[in-house]
Short mmCIF file of C-alpha atoms and ligand atoms in Angstrom, two decimals:
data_model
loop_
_atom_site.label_atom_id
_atom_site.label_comp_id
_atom_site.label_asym_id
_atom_site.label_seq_id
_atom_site.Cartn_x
_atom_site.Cartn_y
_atom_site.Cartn_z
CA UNK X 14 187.89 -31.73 -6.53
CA UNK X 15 186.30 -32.14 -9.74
CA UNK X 16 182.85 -33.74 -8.93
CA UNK X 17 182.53 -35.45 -12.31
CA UNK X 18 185.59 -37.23 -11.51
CA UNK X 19 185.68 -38.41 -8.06
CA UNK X 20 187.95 -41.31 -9.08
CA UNK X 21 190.81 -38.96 -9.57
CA UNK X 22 190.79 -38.05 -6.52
CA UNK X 23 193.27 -39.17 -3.48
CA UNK X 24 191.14 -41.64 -1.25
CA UNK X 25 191.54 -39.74 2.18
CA UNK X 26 192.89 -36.21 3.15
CA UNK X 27 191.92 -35.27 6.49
CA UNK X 28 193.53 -31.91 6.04
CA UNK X 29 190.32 -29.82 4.68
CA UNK X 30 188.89 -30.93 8.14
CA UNK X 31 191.56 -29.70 10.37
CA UNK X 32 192.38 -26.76 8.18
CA UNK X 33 188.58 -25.16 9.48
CA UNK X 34 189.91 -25.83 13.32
CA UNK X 35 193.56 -25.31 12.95
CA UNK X 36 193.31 -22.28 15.10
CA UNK X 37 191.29 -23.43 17.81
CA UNK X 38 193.43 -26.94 17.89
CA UNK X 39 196.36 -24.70 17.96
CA UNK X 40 194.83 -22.23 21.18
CA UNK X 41 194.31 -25.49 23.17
CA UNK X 42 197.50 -27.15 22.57
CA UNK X 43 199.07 -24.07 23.67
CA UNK X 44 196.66 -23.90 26.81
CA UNK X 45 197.35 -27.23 27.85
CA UNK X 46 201.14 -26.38 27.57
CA UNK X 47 200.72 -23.76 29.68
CA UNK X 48 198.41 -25.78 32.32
CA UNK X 49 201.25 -29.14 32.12
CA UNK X 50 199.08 -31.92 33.15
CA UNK X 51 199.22 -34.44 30.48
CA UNK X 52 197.45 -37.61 31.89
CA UNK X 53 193.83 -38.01 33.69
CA UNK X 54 193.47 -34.55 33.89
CA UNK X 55 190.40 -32.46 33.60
CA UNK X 56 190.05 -32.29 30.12
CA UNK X 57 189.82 -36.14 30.19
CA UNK X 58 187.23 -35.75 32.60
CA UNK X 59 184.82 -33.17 30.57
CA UNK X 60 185.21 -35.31 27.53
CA UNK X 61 184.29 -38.41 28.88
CA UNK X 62 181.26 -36.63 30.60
CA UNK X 63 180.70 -34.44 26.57
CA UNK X 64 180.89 -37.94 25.09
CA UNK X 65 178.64 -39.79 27.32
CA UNK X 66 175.85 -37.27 26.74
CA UNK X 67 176.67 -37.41 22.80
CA UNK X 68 175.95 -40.95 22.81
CA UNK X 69 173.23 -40.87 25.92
CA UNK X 70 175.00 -43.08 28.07
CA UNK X 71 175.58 -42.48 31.88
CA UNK X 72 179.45 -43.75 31.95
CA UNK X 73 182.15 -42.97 29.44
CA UNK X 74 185.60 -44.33 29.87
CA UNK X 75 189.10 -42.94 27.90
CA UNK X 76 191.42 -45.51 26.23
CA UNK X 77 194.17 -45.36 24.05
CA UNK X 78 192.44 -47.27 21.35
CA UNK X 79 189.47 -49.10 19.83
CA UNK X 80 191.67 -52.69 20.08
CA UNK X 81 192.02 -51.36 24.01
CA UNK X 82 188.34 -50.57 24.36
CA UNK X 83 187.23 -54.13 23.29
CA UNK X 84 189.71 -55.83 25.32
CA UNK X 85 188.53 -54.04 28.50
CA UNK X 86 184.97 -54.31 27.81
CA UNK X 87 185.64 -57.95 27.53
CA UNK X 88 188.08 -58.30 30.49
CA UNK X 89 185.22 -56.38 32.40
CA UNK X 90 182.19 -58.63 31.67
CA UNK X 91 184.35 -61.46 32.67
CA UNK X 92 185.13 -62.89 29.35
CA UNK X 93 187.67 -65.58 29.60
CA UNK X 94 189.41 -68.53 28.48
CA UNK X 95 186.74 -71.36 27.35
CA UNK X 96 184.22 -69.05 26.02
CA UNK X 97 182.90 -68.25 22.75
CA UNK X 98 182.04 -64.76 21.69
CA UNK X 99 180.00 -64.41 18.57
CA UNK X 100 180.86 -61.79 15.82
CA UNK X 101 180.72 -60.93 12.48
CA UNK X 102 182.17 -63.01 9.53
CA UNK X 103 183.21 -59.38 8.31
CA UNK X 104 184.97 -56.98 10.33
CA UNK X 105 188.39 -55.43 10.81
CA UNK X 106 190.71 -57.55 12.83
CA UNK X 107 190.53 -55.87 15.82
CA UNK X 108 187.04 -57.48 16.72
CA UNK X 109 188.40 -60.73 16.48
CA UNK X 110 192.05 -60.05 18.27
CA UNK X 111 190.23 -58.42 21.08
CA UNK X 112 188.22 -61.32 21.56
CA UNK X 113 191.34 -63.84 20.96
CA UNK X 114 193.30 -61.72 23.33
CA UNK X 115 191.01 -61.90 26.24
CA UNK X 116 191.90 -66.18 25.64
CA UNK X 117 188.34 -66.69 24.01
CA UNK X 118 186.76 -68.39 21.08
CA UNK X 119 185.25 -66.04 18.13
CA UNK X 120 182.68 -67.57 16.36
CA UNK X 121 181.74 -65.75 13.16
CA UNK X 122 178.41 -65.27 12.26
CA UNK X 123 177.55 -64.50 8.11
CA UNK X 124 176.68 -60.71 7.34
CA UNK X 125 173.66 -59.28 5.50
CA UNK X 126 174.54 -58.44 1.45
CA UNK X 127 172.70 -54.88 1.91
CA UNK X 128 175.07 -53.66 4.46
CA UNK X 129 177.74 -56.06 5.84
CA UNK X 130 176.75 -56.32 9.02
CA UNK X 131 176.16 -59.20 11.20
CA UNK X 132 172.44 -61.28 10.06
CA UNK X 133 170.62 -61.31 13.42
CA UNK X 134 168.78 -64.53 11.88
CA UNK X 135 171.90 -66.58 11.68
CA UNK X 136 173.15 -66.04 15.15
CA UNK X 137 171.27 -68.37 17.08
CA UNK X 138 171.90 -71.80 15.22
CA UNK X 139 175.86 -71.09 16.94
CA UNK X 140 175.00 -70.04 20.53
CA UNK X 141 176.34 -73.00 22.38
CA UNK X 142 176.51 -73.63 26.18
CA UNK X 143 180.28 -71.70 26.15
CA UNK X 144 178.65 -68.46 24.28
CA UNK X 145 178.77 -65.73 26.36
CA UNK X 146 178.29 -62.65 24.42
CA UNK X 147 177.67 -61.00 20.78
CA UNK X 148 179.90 -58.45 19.71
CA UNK X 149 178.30 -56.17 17.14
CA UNK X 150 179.51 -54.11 14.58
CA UNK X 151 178.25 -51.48 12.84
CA UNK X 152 180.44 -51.76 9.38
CA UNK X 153 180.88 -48.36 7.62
CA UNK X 154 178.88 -46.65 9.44
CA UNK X 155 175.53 -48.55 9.72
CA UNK X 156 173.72 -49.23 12.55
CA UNK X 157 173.71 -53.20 12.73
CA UNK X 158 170.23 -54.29 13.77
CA UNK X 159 170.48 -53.97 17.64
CA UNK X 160 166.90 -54.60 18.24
CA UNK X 161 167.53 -58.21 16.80
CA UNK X 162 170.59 -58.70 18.13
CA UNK X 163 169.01 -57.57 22.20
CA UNK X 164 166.24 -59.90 21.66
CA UNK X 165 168.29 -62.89 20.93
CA UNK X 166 170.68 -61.98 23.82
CA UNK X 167 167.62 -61.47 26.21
CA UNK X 168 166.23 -64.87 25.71
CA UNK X 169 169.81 -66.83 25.70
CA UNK X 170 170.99 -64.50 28.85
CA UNK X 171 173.93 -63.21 26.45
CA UNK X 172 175.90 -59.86 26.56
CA UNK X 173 175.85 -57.53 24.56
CA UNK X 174 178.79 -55.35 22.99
CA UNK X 175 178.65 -52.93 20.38
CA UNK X 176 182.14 -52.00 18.54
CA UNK X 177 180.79 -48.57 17.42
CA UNK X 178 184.72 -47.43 16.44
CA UNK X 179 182.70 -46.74 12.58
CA UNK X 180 179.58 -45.59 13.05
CA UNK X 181 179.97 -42.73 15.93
CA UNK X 182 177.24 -40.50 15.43
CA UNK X 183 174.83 -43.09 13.95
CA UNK X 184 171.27 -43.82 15.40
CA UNK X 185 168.82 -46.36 15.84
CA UNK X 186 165.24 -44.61 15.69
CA UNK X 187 166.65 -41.46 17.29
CA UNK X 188 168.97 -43.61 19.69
CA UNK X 189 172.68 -43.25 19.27
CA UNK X 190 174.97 -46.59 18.18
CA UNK X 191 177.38 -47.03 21.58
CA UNK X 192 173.93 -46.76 24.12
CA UNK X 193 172.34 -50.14 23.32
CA UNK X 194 174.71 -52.92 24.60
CA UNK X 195 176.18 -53.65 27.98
CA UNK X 196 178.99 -51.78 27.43
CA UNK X 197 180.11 -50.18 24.19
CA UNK X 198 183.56 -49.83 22.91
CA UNK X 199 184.69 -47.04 19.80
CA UNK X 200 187.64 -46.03 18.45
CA UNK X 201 189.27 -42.34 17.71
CA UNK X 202 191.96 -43.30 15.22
CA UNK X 203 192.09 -39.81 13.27
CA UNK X 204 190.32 -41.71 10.08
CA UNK X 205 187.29 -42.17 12.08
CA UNK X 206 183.70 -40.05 12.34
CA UNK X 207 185.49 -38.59 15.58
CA UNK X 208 188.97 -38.70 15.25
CA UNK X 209 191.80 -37.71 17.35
CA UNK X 210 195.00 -36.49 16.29
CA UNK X 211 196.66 -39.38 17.32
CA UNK X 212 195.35 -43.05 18.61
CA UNK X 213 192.53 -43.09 21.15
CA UNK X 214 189.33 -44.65 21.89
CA UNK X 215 186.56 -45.23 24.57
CA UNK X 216 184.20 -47.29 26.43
CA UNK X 217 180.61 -46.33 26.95
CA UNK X 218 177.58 -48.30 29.04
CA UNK X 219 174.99 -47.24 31.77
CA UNK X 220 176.26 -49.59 34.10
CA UNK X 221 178.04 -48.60 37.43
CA UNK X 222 180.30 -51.55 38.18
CA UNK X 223 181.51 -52.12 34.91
CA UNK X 224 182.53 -48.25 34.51
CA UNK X 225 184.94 -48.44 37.48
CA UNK X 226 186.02 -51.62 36.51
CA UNK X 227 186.95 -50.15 33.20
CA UNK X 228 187.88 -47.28 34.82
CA UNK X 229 190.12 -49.70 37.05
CA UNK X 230 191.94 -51.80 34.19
CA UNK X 231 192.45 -48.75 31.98
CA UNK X 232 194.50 -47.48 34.82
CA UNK X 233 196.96 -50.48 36.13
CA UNK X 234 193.70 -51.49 38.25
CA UNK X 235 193.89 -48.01 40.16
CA UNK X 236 191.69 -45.30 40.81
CA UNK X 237 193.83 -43.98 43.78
CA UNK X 238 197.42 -43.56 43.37
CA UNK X 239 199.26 -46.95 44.06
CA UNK X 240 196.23 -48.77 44.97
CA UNK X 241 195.95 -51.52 42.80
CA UNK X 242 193.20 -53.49 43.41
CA UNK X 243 193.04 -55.47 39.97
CA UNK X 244 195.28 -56.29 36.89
CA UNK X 245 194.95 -53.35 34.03
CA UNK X 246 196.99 -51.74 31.39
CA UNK X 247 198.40 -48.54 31.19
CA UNK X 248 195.49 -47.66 28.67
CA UNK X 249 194.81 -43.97 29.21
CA UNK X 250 193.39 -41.43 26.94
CA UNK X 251 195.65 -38.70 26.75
CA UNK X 252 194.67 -34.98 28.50
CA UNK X 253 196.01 -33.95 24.54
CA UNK X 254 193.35 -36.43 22.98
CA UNK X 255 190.78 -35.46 24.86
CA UNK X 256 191.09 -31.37 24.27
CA UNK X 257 191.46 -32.10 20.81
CA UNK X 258 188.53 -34.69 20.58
CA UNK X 259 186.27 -31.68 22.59
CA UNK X 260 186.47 -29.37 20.10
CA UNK X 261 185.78 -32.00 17.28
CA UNK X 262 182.82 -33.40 19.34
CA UNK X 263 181.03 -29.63 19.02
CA UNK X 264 181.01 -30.13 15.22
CA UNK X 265 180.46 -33.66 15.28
CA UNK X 266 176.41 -33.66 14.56
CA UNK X 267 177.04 -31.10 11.29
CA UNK X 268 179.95 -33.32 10.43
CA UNK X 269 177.56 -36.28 10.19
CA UNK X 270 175.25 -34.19 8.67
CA UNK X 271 177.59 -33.57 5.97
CA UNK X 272 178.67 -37.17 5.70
CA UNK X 273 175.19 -38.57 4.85
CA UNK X 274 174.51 -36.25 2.45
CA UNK X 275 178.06 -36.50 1.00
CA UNK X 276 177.48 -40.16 1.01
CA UNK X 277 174.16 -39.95 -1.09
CA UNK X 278 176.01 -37.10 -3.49
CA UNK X 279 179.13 -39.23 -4.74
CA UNK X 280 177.06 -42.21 -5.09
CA UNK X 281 174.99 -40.82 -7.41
CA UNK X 282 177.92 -39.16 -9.19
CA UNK X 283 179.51 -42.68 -8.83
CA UNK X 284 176.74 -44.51 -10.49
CA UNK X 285 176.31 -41.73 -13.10
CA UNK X 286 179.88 -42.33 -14.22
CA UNK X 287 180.44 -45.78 -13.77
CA UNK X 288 176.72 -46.86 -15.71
CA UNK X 289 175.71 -48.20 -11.88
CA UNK X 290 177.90 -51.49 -12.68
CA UNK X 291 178.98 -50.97 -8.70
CA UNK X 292 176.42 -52.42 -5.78
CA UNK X 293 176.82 -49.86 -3.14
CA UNK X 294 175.95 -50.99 0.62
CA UNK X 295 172.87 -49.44 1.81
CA UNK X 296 173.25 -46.99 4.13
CA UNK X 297 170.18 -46.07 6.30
CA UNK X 298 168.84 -42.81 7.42
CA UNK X 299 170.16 -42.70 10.69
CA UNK X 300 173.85 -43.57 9.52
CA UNK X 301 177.24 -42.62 10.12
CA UNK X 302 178.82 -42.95 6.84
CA UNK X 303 182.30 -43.67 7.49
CA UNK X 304 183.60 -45.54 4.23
CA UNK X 305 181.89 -45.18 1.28
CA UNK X 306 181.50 -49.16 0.64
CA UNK X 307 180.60 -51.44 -2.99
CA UNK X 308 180.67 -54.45 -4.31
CA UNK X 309 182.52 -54.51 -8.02
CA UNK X 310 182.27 -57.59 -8.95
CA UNK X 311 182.72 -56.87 -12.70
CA UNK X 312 186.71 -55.24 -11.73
CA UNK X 313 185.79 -52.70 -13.56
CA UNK X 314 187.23 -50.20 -10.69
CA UNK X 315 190.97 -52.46 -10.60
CA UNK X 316 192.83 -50.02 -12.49
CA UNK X 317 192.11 -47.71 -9.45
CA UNK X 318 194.59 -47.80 -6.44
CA UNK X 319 192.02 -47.80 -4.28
CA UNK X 320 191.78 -49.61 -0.99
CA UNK X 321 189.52 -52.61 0.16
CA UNK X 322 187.93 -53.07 3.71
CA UNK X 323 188.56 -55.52 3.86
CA UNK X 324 190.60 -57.99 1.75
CA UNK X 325 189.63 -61.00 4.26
CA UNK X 326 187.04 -62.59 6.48
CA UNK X 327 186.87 -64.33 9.83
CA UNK X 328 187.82 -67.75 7.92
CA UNK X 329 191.27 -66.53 7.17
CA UNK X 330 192.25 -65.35 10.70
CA UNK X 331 190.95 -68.62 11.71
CA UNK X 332 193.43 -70.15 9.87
CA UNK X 333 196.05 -68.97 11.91
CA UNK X 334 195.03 -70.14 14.93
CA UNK X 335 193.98 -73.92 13.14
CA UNK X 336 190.27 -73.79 13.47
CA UNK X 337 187.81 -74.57 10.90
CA UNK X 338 185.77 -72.97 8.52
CA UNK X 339 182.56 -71.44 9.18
CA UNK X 340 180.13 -71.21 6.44
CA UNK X 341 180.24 -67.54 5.53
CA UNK X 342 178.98 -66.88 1.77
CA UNK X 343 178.13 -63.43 2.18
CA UNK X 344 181.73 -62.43 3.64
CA UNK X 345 183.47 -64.35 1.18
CA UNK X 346 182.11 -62.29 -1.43
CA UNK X 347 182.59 -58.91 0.90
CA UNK X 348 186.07 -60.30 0.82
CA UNK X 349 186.60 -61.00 -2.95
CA UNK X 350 185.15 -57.81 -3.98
CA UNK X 351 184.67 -55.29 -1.68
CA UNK X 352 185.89 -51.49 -2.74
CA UNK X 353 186.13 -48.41 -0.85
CA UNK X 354 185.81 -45.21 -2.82
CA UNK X 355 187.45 -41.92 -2.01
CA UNK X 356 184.88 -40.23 0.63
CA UNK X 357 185.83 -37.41 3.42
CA UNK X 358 184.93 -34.31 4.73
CA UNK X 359 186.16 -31.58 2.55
CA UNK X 360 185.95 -33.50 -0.39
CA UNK X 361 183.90 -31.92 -2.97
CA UNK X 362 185.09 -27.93 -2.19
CA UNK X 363 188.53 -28.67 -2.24
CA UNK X 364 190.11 -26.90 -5.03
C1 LIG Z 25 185.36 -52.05 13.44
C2 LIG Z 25 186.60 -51.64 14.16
N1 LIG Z 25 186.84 -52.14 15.40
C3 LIG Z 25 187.93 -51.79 16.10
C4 LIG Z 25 188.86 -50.90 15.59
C5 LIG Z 25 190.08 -50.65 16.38
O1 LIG Z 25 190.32 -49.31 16.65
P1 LIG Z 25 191.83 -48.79 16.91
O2 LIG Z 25 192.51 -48.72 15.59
O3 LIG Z 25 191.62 -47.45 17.54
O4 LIG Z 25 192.47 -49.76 17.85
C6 LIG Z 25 188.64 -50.33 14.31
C7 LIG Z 25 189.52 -49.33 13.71
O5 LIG Z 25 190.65 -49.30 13.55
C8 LIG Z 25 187.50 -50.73 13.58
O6 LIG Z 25 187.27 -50.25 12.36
#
């Protein structure tokens, strides 16, 4: 790409990325052709124990996606009809339909202007006697303040749930996003930090029970063939995934290496351009960057096709289901204006 003109660029190609792994994508595929196990097989089993030590994390469970992930975390820490689960104002639907589809209340919480995610300070004037737990997420790749966010859920006896599916690779003062809640859920759709070549996603926590409960309901309730000792899904992360996701986990610390600088790099290119008429999010040190996020409140970027994320908040999925508004300012305007420039791996040496 021409670097003076990012904006001419396609938003995402995710080729550049594979094309520097083709070969070894292509030696594994062929392996596991050879070896014909396809499901909870011991490539499963290495990646789940690679990606718990990536994250620092005792348990790591496979699932077919990041929706999946947050429904079982849920379903694990007994989240049911009647109670309310706080979350962000902001945040891709699947935060709130996991939460809906487990039969319990979200209640949205406003996010911080710098960065989107959830304001610790407004989170305890809407813990009720129903709230159980706080979902966090850490929006484009920042780490949402989980010290906050513990604190509150210490004193009110909440838990705790990070939805890292955007920020894999982030940290919090050397600890990585995915270790800090009760259990963790993240996402591998092949757009994200650690993408598979298909849908996936996973669960991660340091506690026992809830790992082989996860491990349970991931499974139709079975860890030993026909022994179903709970409801599930059939929510298994592919033997295929989870070869592929290996090899993509060895580059992942470069890759976010890469990221943050690429981040800082096209916003200053971006600003250069564009006379800084854009407010970019802020991303932190110890990010992930996994959308390159602003605020253009002038339009001056609407002549671009380029995508928003996300066109909504909370308040309008509420809507379908009839309940009120919540008083979210900052969202609203995340809504209104929110921009995603084009940003990958590959980006800037591509011809
Ligand atoms: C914040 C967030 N949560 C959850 C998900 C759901 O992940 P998946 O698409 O793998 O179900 C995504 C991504 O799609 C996401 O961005």
């Amino acid at each position: 790409m021409d670097i003076k003109n990012p904006l001419s660029h396609t938003f995402y190609d995710l080729y550049p990325l594979h094309k520097s792994i083709k070969r070894e994508l292509e030696e594994k595929f062929s392996a596991i052709i050879d070896r014909s196990q396809f499901i909870l097989g011991q490539e499963l089993e290495n990646f789940e124990q690679e990606f718990a030590d990536f994250i620092g994390v005792k348990y790591c469970i496979g699932v077919n996606s990041g929706l999946d992930a947050l429904i079982i975390s849920l379903k694990a820490l007994g989240i049911e009809h009647g109670d309310e689960v706080i979350v962000p104002g902001f945040t891709f639907f699947a935060t709130w339909l996991a939460v809906v589809n487990v039969g319990a209340i979200p209640v949205p919480i406003d996010v911080r202007p710098e960065d989107a995610n959830i304001d610790p300070q407004k989170i305890v004037e809407r813990i009720s006697p129903k709230t159980k737990a706080i979902i966090a997420v850490h929006l484009y790749g920042n780490p949402a303040d989980m010290p906050a966010i513990l604190e509150i859920a210490r004193r009110f006896s909440l838990f705790v749930v990070e939805d890292n599916a955007q920020a894999v690779g982030a940290s919090i003062l050397g600890q990585k996003t995915g270790s800090f809640g009760h259990i963790n859920a993240t996402s591998f759709y092949p757009t994200k930090n650690l993408g598979a070549l298909g849908d996936g996603g996973a669960i991660t926590t340091n506690d026992a029970l809830l790992a082989e409960k996860c491990r349970k309901m991931r499974n139709y309730g079975s860890i030993s063939k026909y022994k179903h000792e709970m409801l599930g899904f059939n929510s298994r992360l592919d033997e295929l995934q989870a070869a592929f996701l290996r090899i993509k986990l060895k580059y992942l610390e470069t890759h976010v290496t890469e990221r943050r600088k690429l981040a800082a790099q096209l916003i200053s290119v971006y600003n250069e351009r564009l006379q800084n008429q854009l407010t970019f999010v802020r991303y932190s040190s110890e990010a992930a960057p996994h959308i390159l996020s602003c605020l253009d409140t002038k339009g001056i970027l609407s002549s671009y096709e380029l995508p928003s994320h996300y066109p909504y908040c909370i308040n309008d999925f509420h809507e379908l289901l009839g309940i009120a508004k919540s008083y979210l300012p900052v969202a609203e305007k995340f809504a209104r204006f929110q921009v995603s420039l084009p940003f990958y791996l590959g980006i800037i040496s591509e011809a």
